[in-house]
mmCIF file of C-alpha atoms and ligand atoms in Angstrom:
data_model
loop_
_atom_site.group_PDB
_atom_site.id
_atom_site.type_symbol
_atom_site.label_atom_id
_atom_site.label_comp_id
_atom_site.label_asym_id
_atom_site.label_seq_id
_atom_site.Cartn_x
_atom_site.Cartn_y
_atom_site.Cartn_z
ATOM 1 C CA MET A 237 97.789 104.775 74.119
ATOM 2 C CA SER A 238 101.273 105.244 72.849
ATOM 3 C CA ASN A 239 104.129 106.180 75.059
ATOM 4 C CA GLN A 240 106.633 108.254 72.785
ATOM 5 C CA ASN A 241 108.403 109.587 76.002
ATOM 6 C CA ILE A 242 110.357 106.067 76.316
ATOM 7 C CA LYS A 243 113.706 106.664 74.643
ATOM 8 C CA THR A 244 115.821 103.904 77.388
ATOM 9 C CA VAL A 245 114.629 100.462 78.821
ATOM 10 C CA ALA A 246 116.383 99.233 81.819
ATOM 11 C CA VAL A 247 116.441 95.604 81.836
ATOM 12 C CA LEU A 248 117.282 93.176 84.742
ATOM 13 C CA THR A 249 116.170 89.261 86.126
ATOM 14 C CA SER A 250 115.714 89.405 90.258
ATOM 15 C CA GLY A 251 114.889 86.381 92.874
ATOM 16 C CA GLY A 252 114.876 82.389 91.829
ATOM 17 C CA ASP A 253 116.873 82.739 88.089
ATOM 18 C CA ALA A 254 115.260 80.278 85.613
ATOM 19 C CA PRO A 255 115.839 78.617 82.939
ATOM 20 C CA GLY A 256 114.434 80.719 79.534
ATOM 21 C CA MET A 257 115.959 84.024 81.186
ATOM 22 C CA ASN A 258 118.363 84.801 79.271
ATOM 23 C CA ALA A 259 115.726 84.472 76.177
ATOM 24 C CA ALA A 260 113.655 86.845 78.289
ATOM 25 C CA ILE A 261 116.789 89.079 77.704
ATOM 26 C CA ARG A 262 117.285 88.994 74.022
ATOM 27 C CA ALA A 263 113.997 89.383 73.303
ATOM 28 C CA VAL A 264 114.162 92.643 75.270
ATOM 29 C CA VAL A 265 117.487 94.698 74.053
ATOM 30 C CA ARG A 266 116.622 92.743 70.445
ATOM 31 C CA THR A 267 113.193 94.114 70.578
ATOM 32 C CA ALA A 268 114.166 97.921 72.041
ATOM 33 C CA ASN A 269 117.208 98.195 69.473
ATOM 34 C CA SER A 270 114.608 97.533 67.099
ATOM 35 C CA LEU A 271 112.235 100.571 67.795
ATOM 36 C CA GLY A 272 114.925 101.875 68.376
ATOM 37 C CA LEU A 273 115.569 102.977 71.639
ATOM 38 C CA GLU A 274 118.052 102.311 74.217
ATOM 39 C CA CYS A 275 118.932 99.126 76.608
ATOM 40 C CA TYR A 276 120.815 98.647 79.601
ATOM 41 C CA GLY A 277 121.460 96.127 81.812
ATOM 42 C CA VAL A 278 121.211 95.755 85.037
ATOM 43 C CA ARG A 279 123.403 93.066 87.176
ATOM 44 C CA GLU A 280 122.822 91.205 90.656
ATOM 45 C CA GLY A 281 118.362 92.521 89.978
ATOM 46 C CA TYR A 282 117.874 95.639 92.061
ATOM 47 C CA ASN A 283 120.892 95.908 93.840
ATOM 48 C CA GLY A 284 122.099 96.673 90.758
ATOM 49 C CA LEU A 285 119.631 99.464 90.365
ATOM 50 C CA ILE A 286 121.172 100.627 94.029
ATOM 51 C CA HIS A 287 124.902 100.097 93.141
ATOM 52 C CA GLY A 288 125.169 101.970 89.247
ATOM 53 C CA ASP A 289 125.630 98.378 88.032
ATOM 54 C CA PHE A 290 124.296 99.587 84.627
ATOM 55 C CA THR A 291 125.645 97.953 81.240
ATOM 56 C CA LYS A 292 124.929 99.346 77.976
ATOM 57 C CA MET A 293 123.667 96.865 75.607
ATOM 58 C CA GLY A 294 122.991 96.401 72.692
ATOM 59 C CA PRO A 295 122.462 93.371 69.850
ATOM 60 C CA ARG A 296 125.536 91.544 69.545
ATOM 61 C CA SER A 297 125.179 90.931 73.376
ATOM 62 C CA VAL A 298 122.542 88.929 74.313
ATOM 63 C CA LYS A 299 124.567 87.156 71.476
ATOM 64 C CA ASN A 300 124.942 83.185 71.379
ATOM 65 C CA ILE A 301 122.546 83.276 74.820
ATOM 66 C CA ILE A 302 119.027 81.639 74.185
ATOM 67 C CA ASN A 303 120.343 78.128 75.156
ATOM 68 C CA GLU A 304 122.062 79.546 78.143
ATOM 69 C CA GLY A 305 120.678 78.351 81.340
ATOM 70 C CA GLY A 306 120.726 80.478 84.190
ATOM 71 C CA THR A 307 120.804 84.801 83.346
ATOM 72 C CA ILE A 308 124.314 86.456 82.145
ATOM 73 C CA LEU A 309 122.735 90.199 84.275
ATOM 74 C CA LYS A 310 122.626 87.954 87.702
ATOM 75 C CA SER A 311 119.988 87.228 90.317
ATOM 76 C CA ALA A 312 119.055 88.552 93.383
ATOM 77 C CA ARG A 313 117.016 88.652 95.799
ATOM 78 C CA SER A 314 117.487 92.635 97.120
ATOM 79 C CA SER A 315 116.783 92.788 101.003
ATOM 80 C CA GLU A 316 118.021 96.590 100.243
ATOM 81 C CA PHE A 317 115.509 97.170 97.076
ATOM 82 C CA LYS A 318 112.666 96.691 100.837
ATOM 83 C CA THR A 319 113.912 100.410 102.618
ATOM 84 C CA PRO A 320 112.910 103.731 100.558
ATOM 85 C CA GLU A 321 117.054 104.743 101.158
ATOM 86 C CA GLY A 322 117.367 101.103 98.912
ATOM 87 C CA ARG A 323 114.942 102.763 96.240
ATOM 88 C CA ASP A 324 115.969 105.990 96.744
ATOM 89 C CA LYS A 325 118.988 104.795 95.752
ATOM 90 C CA ALA A 326 117.916 103.041 92.981
ATOM 91 C CA PHE A 327 115.801 105.917 92.062
ATOM 92 C CA GLU A 328 118.837 108.398 91.648
ATOM 93 C CA ASN A 329 120.365 105.384 89.575
ATOM 94 C CA CYS A 330 117.125 105.091 87.369
ATOM 95 C CA LYS A 331 117.730 109.199 86.690
ATOM 96 C CA LYS A 332 120.856 109.636 85.955
ATOM 97 C CA HIS A 333 120.620 106.609 83.433
ATOM 98 C CA ASN A 334 117.447 108.545 81.659
ATOM 99 C CA ILE A 335 115.779 105.360 82.325
ATOM 100 C CA ASP A 336 112.836 105.970 81.324
ATOM 101 C CA ALA A 337 111.028 102.028 81.679
ATOM 102 C CA LEU A 338 111.449 98.662 83.836
ATOM 103 C CA VAL A 339 111.453 95.007 81.941
ATOM 104 C CA CYS A 340 112.059 93.705 85.506
ATOM 105 C CA ILE A 341 111.915 89.781 84.946
ATOM 106 C CA GLY A 342 110.933 87.953 88.318
ATOM 107 C CA GLY A 343 108.745 86.557 90.479
ATOM 108 C CA ASP A 344 106.091 87.400 92.165
ATOM 109 C CA GLY A 345 108.452 88.784 95.449
ATOM 110 C CA SER A 346 110.276 91.350 92.833
ATOM 111 C CA PHE A 347 106.966 92.352 91.527
ATOM 112 C CA THR A 348 106.091 93.405 94.780
ATOM 113 C CA GLY A 349 109.457 95.590 94.349
ATOM 114 C CA ALA A 350 109.065 96.880 90.787
ATOM 115 C CA LYS A 351 105.074 98.166 91.864
ATOM 116 C CA VAL A 352 106.210 100.136 94.885
ATOM 117 C CA PHE A 353 108.126 101.300 93.262
ATOM 118 C CA ASN A 354 106.156 102.439 90.284
ATOM 119 C CA GLU A 355 104.063 103.614 92.570
ATOM 120 C CA GLU A 356 106.523 106.187 94.687
ATOM 121 C CA TYR A 357 108.757 107.132 91.525
ATOM 122 C CA GLY A 358 105.659 106.778 89.629
ATOM 123 C CA LEU A 359 108.806 104.630 86.348
ATOM 124 C CA PRO A 360 106.792 103.143 84.143
ATOM 125 C CA VAL A 361 107.217 99.118 85.156
ATOM 126 C CA ILE A 362 106.503 96.179 83.503
ATOM 127 C CA GLY A 363 107.406 92.528 84.606
ATOM 128 C CA VAL A 364 107.771 89.038 82.388
ATOM 129 C CA PRO A 365 107.466 86.323 84.697
ATOM 130 C CA GLY A 366 110.464 84.318 85.522
ATOM 131 C CA THR A 367 109.707 80.798 87.726
ATOM 132 C CA ILE A 368 110.424 77.429 88.036
ATOM 133 C CA ASP A 369 107.189 76.703 90.252
ATOM 134 C CA ASN A 370 105.164 78.116 87.519
ATOM 135 C CA ASP A 371 102.871 79.610 91.105
ATOM 136 C CA ILE A 372 102.243 83.490 88.969
ATOM 137 C CA PHE A 373 98.617 84.349 87.932
ATOM 138 C CA GLY A 374 98.109 86.263 84.356
ATOM 139 C CA THR A 375 99.905 83.492 82.249
ATOM 140 C CA ASP A 376 99.741 80.015 81.328
ATOM 141 C CA ASN A 377 103.358 79.121 82.198
ATOM 142 C CA THR A 378 106.339 80.839 83.279
ATOM 143 C CA ILE A 379 109.422 81.589 82.041
ATOM 144 C CA GLY A 380 111.250 78.206 83.788
ATOM 145 C CA TYR A 381 109.007 76.002 85.040
ATOM 146 C CA ASP A 382 108.757 73.869 81.157
ATOM 147 C CA THR A 383 112.556 72.938 81.233
ATOM 148 C CA ALA A 384 112.524 72.190 85.500
ATOM 149 C CA LEU A 385 109.332 70.395 85.410
ATOM 150 C CA ASN A 386 111.943 67.900 82.833
ATOM 151 C CA THR A 387 114.739 66.985 84.759
ATOM 152 C CA ALA A 388 112.540 66.797 87.369
ATOM 153 C CA MET A 389 111.438 64.328 85.824
ATOM 154 C CA GLU A 390 114.549 62.856 83.704
ATOM 155 C CA ALA A 391 115.918 62.538 87.772
ATOM 156 C CA ILE A 392 112.649 61.100 88.899
ATOM 157 C CA ASP A 393 113.691 58.666 86.033
ATOM 158 C CA LYS A 394 117.367 57.552 87.003
ATOM 159 C CA ILE A 395 115.123 56.831 90.326
ATOM 160 C CA ARG A 396 112.782 54.610 89.668
ATOM 161 C CA ASP A 397 115.294 52.405 88.002
ATOM 162 C CA THR A 398 117.155 52.168 91.163
ATOM 163 C CA ALA A 399 114.459 51.860 92.939
ATOM 164 C CA THR A 400 113.396 48.754 90.801
ATOM 165 C CA SER A 401 116.261 47.687 91.254
ATOM 166 C CA HIS A 402 116.309 47.676 94.761
ATOM 167 C CA ASN A 403 112.389 47.222 95.587
ATOM 168 C CA ARG A 404 112.532 50.098 97.333
ATOM 169 C CA VAL A 405 110.978 52.899 98.544
ATOM 170 C CA PHE A 406 111.251 55.930 97.229
ATOM 171 C CA PHE A 407 110.492 60.151 98.548
ATOM 172 C CA VAL A 408 111.972 62.269 96.209
ATOM 173 C CA GLU A 409 111.685 65.986 96.959
ATOM 174 C CA VAL A 410 111.320 68.599 93.694
ATOM 175 C CA MET A 411 111.361 72.466 94.289
ATOM 176 C CA GLY A 412 107.797 74.963 94.554
ATOM 177 C CA ARG A 413 107.857 76.649 97.918
ATOM 178 C CA ASP A 414 103.629 77.385 97.833
ATOM 179 C CA ALA A 415 103.095 76.100 94.888
ATOM 180 C CA GLY A 416 102.860 71.804 93.303
ATOM 181 C CA PHE A 417 103.186 72.130 89.581
ATOM 182 C CA ILE A 418 106.860 70.796 89.444
ATOM 183 C CA ALA A 419 105.666 68.052 92.523
ATOM 184 C CA LEU A 420 101.876 67.191 90.498
ATOM 185 C CA ASN A 421 103.044 66.970 86.929
ATOM 186 C CA SER A 422 106.243 64.832 87.163
ATOM 187 C CA GLY A 423 104.316 62.834 89.000
ATOM 188 C CA ILE A 424 102.062 61.861 87.057
ATOM 189 C CA ALA A 425 104.886 61.789 84.179
ATOM 190 C CA THR A 426 107.478 59.667 86.523
ATOM 191 C CA GLY A 427 103.535 57.410 87.393
ATOM 192 C CA ALA A 428 105.001 58.161 90.694
ATOM 193 C CA LEU A 429 102.884 56.708 93.531
ATOM 194 C CA ASP A 430 101.157 59.434 96.025
ATOM 195 C CA ILE A 431 101.363 62.630 94.820
ATOM 196 C CA LEU A 432 101.813 65.310 97.994
ATOM 197 C CA ILE A 433 101.951 69.401 97.366
ATOM 198 C CA PRO A 434 100.545 72.139 99.778
ATOM 199 C CA GLU A 435 97.851 72.778 97.348
ATOM 200 C CA GLN A 436 95.781 70.153 98.954
ATOM 201 C CA LYS A 437 95.373 68.833 102.481
ATOM 202 C CA ASP A 438 96.820 65.165 102.770
ATOM 203 C CA SER A 439 97.588 63.234 105.491
ATOM 204 C CA MET A 440 99.896 60.295 107.532
ATOM 205 C CA GLU A 441 97.113 57.630 107.309
ATOM 206 C CA GLU A 442 95.748 58.521 103.256
ATOM 207 C CA LEU A 443 99.639 58.006 102.437
ATOM 208 C CA PHE A 444 99.875 54.888 104.334
ATOM 209 C CA GLY A 445 96.687 53.362 102.983
ATOM 210 C CA THR A 446 98.366 53.941 99.880
ATOM 211 C CA PHE A 447 100.843 52.783 100.227
ATOM 212 C CA ARG A 448 99.054 48.958 102.035
ATOM 213 C CA LYS A 449 96.827 48.821 98.995
ATOM 214 C CA ALA A 450 100.621 49.180 96.351
ATOM 215 C CA GLU A 451 101.478 46.562 98.435
ATOM 216 C CA LYS A 452 98.483 44.749 98.073
ATOM 217 C CA VAL A 453 98.318 44.715 94.127
ATOM 218 C CA GLY A 454 101.183 43.486 93.733
ATOM 219 C CA LYS A 455 103.793 46.657 93.736
ATOM 220 C CA SER A 456 107.785 46.071 95.276
ATOM 221 C CA SER A 457 109.110 49.976 95.006
ATOM 222 C CA SER A 458 107.495 52.723 94.382
ATOM 223 C CA ILE A 459 108.233 56.912 94.775
ATOM 224 C CA VAL A 460 106.236 59.637 96.168
ATOM 225 C CA VAL A 461 106.862 63.193 94.938
ATOM 226 C CA VAL A 462 107.105 65.268 97.678
ATOM 227 C CA ALA A 463 106.716 69.537 96.952
ATOM 228 C CA GLU A 464 108.770 71.365 98.189
ATOM 229 C CA GLY A 465 106.359 73.035 100.111
ATOM 230 C CA GLU A 466 104.387 70.497 101.443
ATOM 231 C CA LYS A 467 102.649 71.429 105.063
ATOM 232 C CA LEU A 468 102.257 67.880 106.211
ATOM 233 C CA GLY A 469 105.574 68.094 107.625
ATOM 234 C CA ASN A 470 109.185 67.397 105.678
ATOM 235 C CA ILE A 471 110.269 65.000 103.693
ATOM 236 C CA TYR A 472 113.172 62.771 106.293
ATOM 237 C CA ASP A 473 110.161 63.368 108.949
ATOM 238 C CA LEU A 474 107.542 61.674 106.015
ATOM 239 C CA ALA A 475 110.229 58.922 105.191
ATOM 240 C CA LYS A 476 110.743 57.763 108.414
ATOM 241 C CA ALA A 477 106.497 57.976 109.876
ATOM 242 C CA THR A 478 106.448 55.865 106.673
ATOM 243 C CA LYS A 479 109.574 54.080 107.949
ATOM 244 C CA ASP A 480 107.776 53.408 111.278
ATOM 245 C CA GLU A 481 104.567 51.931 109.852
ATOM 246 C CA PHE A 482 106.272 50.503 107.771
ATOM 247 C CA PRO A 483 109.075 48.393 108.938
ATOM 248 C CA ASN A 484 109.998 46.300 106.088
ATOM 249 C CA PHE A 485 110.086 49.246 104.287
ATOM 250 C CA ASP A 486 113.431 49.950 101.834
ATOM 251 C CA ILE A 487 112.735 54.087 101.781
ATOM 252 C CA ARG A 488 115.711 56.133 100.423
ATOM 253 C CA VAL A 489 115.298 60.291 100.289
ATOM 254 C CA ALA A 490 116.185 62.365 97.223
ATOM 255 C CA VAL A 491 116.331 65.659 97.530
ATOM 256 C CA LEU A 492 117.009 67.611 93.331
ATOM 257 C CA GLY A 493 117.060 71.166 94.832
ATOM 258 C CA HIS A 494 118.410 73.415 92.440
ATOM 259 C CA ILE A 495 119.562 70.713 89.940
ATOM 260 C CA GLN A 496 116.161 71.715 89.194
ATOM 261 C CA ARG A 497 116.405 75.456 88.436
ATOM 262 C CA GLY A 498 120.026 74.904 85.260
ATOM 263 C CA GLY A 499 120.452 73.469 82.368
ATOM 264 C CA SER A 500 119.256 74.819 78.901
ATOM 265 C CA PRO A 501 115.891 76.033 78.466
ATOM 266 C CA SER A 502 113.221 73.890 76.975
ATOM 267 C CA CYS A 503 112.498 74.785 73.560
ATOM 268 C CA ALA A 504 108.588 76.396 74.714
ATOM 269 C CA ASP A 505 110.739 77.929 77.136
ATOM 270 C CA ARG A 506 112.710 79.855 75.088
ATOM 271 C CA VAL A 507 110.021 80.084 72.562
ATOM 272 C CA LEU A 508 107.321 81.063 75.594
ATOM 273 C CA ALA A 509 110.442 83.339 76.799
ATOM 274 C CA SER A 510 110.961 85.667 73.310
ATOM 275 C CA LYS A 511 106.867 86.184 73.353
ATOM 276 C CA MET A 512 107.019 87.596 76.622
ATOM 277 C CA GLY A 513 110.123 90.180 76.164
ATOM 278 C CA TYR A 514 108.985 90.937 72.970
ATOM 279 C CA GLY A 515 106.115 91.695 74.666
ATOM 280 C CA ALA A 516 107.405 93.440 77.404
ATOM 281 C CA VAL A 517 109.238 96.369 75.241
ATOM 282 C CA MET A 518 106.133 97.044 72.528
ATOM 283 C CA GLY A 519 103.673 96.585 75.687
ATOM 284 C CA LEU A 520 105.448 99.869 77.896
ATOM 285 C CA VAL A 521 105.939 101.408 73.843
ATOM 286 C CA GLU A 522 102.290 101.083 73.984
ATOM 287 C CA GLY A 523 101.910 103.200 77.194
ATOM 288 C CA LYS A 524 101.189 100.153 79.602
ATOM 289 C CA SER A 525 102.631 100.070 82.682
ATOM 290 C CA LYS A 526 102.200 98.871 85.932
ATOM 291 C CA VAL A 527 101.388 95.399 84.534
ATOM 292 C CA MET A 528 102.420 92.130 83.510
ATOM 293 C CA VAL A 529 102.896 89.974 80.012
ATOM 294 C CA GLY A 530 101.585 86.679 79.910
ATOM 295 C CA VAL A 531 100.527 84.474 77.588
ATOM 296 C CA LYS A 532 97.462 82.231 77.862
ATOM 297 C CA SER A 533 95.690 80.556 75.091
ATOM 298 C CA ASN A 534 98.487 81.379 72.716
ATOM 299 C CA ARG A 535 98.169 84.959 72.901
ATOM 300 C CA LEU A 536 100.184 87.645 75.196
ATOM 301 C CA ILE A 537 97.880 89.695 77.587
ATOM 302 C CA TYR A 538 98.727 92.271 80.089
ATOM 303 C CA THR A 539 97.425 91.225 83.993
ATOM 304 C CA PRO A 540 98.040 94.053 86.313
ATOM 305 C CA ILE A 541 100.647 93.761 88.776
ATOM 306 C CA GLU A 542 98.596 93.933 91.290
ATOM 307 C CA GLU A 543 96.079 90.762 90.385
ATOM 308 C CA ALA A 544 99.215 88.476 89.187
ATOM 309 C CA ILE A 545 100.692 89.182 92.950
ATOM 310 C CA LYS A 546 97.892 88.166 94.799
ATOM 311 C CA LYS A 547 95.683 85.283 92.238
ATOM 312 C CA HIS A 548 97.352 81.834 91.873
ATOM 313 C CA ASN A 549 97.299 79.652 89.262
ATOM 314 C CA GLU A 550 95.128 77.265 90.622
ATOM 315 C CA ILE A 551 96.126 73.103 90.070
ATOM 316 C CA ASP A 552 94.705 71.007 87.978
ATOM 317 C CA LYS A 553 93.162 68.152 90.726
ATOM 318 C CA ASP A 554 91.550 66.460 88.369
ATOM 319 C CA LEU A 555 95.069 65.105 88.027
ATOM 320 C CA LEU A 556 96.049 63.971 91.207
ATOM 321 C CA LYS A 557 92.644 61.974 90.575
ATOM 322 C CA ILE A 558 93.935 61.397 87.800
ATOM 323 C CA SER A 559 96.981 59.476 89.616
ATOM 324 C CA GLU A 560 95.525 58.023 92.460
ATOM 325 C CA ILE A 561 93.680 56.144 89.317
ATOM 326 C CA LEU A 562 96.893 55.101 87.164
ATOM 327 C CA ALA A 563 99.452 54.393 90.081
ATOM 328 C CA MET A 564 97.586 50.934 91.037
HETATM 329 O O1 LIG M 791 111.345 80.891 93.537
HETATM 330 C C1 LIG M 791 111.965 79.485 92.279
HETATM 331 C C2 LIG M 791 112.541 78.717 93.814
HETATM 332 O O2 LIG M 791 113.448 77.049 93.682
HETATM 333 C C3 LIG M 791 112.067 78.279 95.111
HETATM 334 O O3 LIG M 791 110.891 75.973 94.130
HETATM 335 C C4 LIG M 791 112.416 77.598 96.119
HETATM 336 O O4 LIG M 791 111.958 76.854 97.876
HETATM 337 C C5 LIG M 791 113.560 78.646 95.748
HETATM 338 O O5 LIG M 791 113.605 79.069 95.154
HETATM 339 C C6 LIG M 791 114.734 78.049 96.607
HETATM 340 O O6 LIG M 791 115.696 79.113 96.668
HETATM 341 P P1 LIG M 791 116.895 80.160 97.546
HETATM 342 O O7 LIG M 791 117.557 79.360 95.621
HETATM 343 O O8 LIG M 791 117.391 80.951 97.158
HETATM 344 O O9 LIG M 791 117.498 78.521 97.777
#
């Protein structure tokens, strides 16, 4: 089934930005152009739909951006789009620009917006998973995750240098509001003593037990990687409780923060974003709508957007076991 009614597509980036979003925009614009479709970029996510911030884009508008972090279209978490009035204005602007379909690059919050918009107005929508958190079902990896992971790894490597020089214990917080993918994988890659993630029930006693074991085997410094969404407590409270238990420890806290969201995308993210951007436009002209494009085992696949929102990729719990063994 193809959708020959699609003559004009709009693309936007929404939610937290992620390295590789520009590569995805480029792929959408150039694939649309190759099929003879018109393409508009919408600025600042759904806010741009509401305020009519549309720009006509052609293949030259996306030159020299494949290697750029951030998003040339800018991004936002739009509260106005959550209201029926906001969505109504957004649809009016889509009509004004003769938009036949919308490509939304973002995370699950952005997909929820796309789904509701499609249900209310029938405009075909397709989601492209762009978030550093890697917490979206229907794809092996999300755009930006690989770059963020490598940024976290490089930063933790640097922290290790100073931790070793001063025989210190470092608690390092990495991003991941509800998901521990960055923490788990950067923790393994940097030889962390312990990794605390929201998907795993942790306890202070277990953490203290790990510190005791580390002391016994003669470790003089260590790093604990903590996901932002860890349920045991925030990183400062964890560090304080550890200091109370081990007054002889010299403890420091480092929060990596938004450094993980920036930077030139890795090769893997550029390739992934290129495939997904292409897959999004191809999917629309093939008649797909209310789906998210993903890449699983190197193949482009499409998942109903509801499923992508509701389900979550499981973390590999074996990695926690491996990390425990290798840390000593
Ligand atoms: O969704 C990606 C993410 O980077 C989360 O890991 C983090 O909790 C959140 O965005 C931070 O969002 P903001 O930039 O709005 O503070």
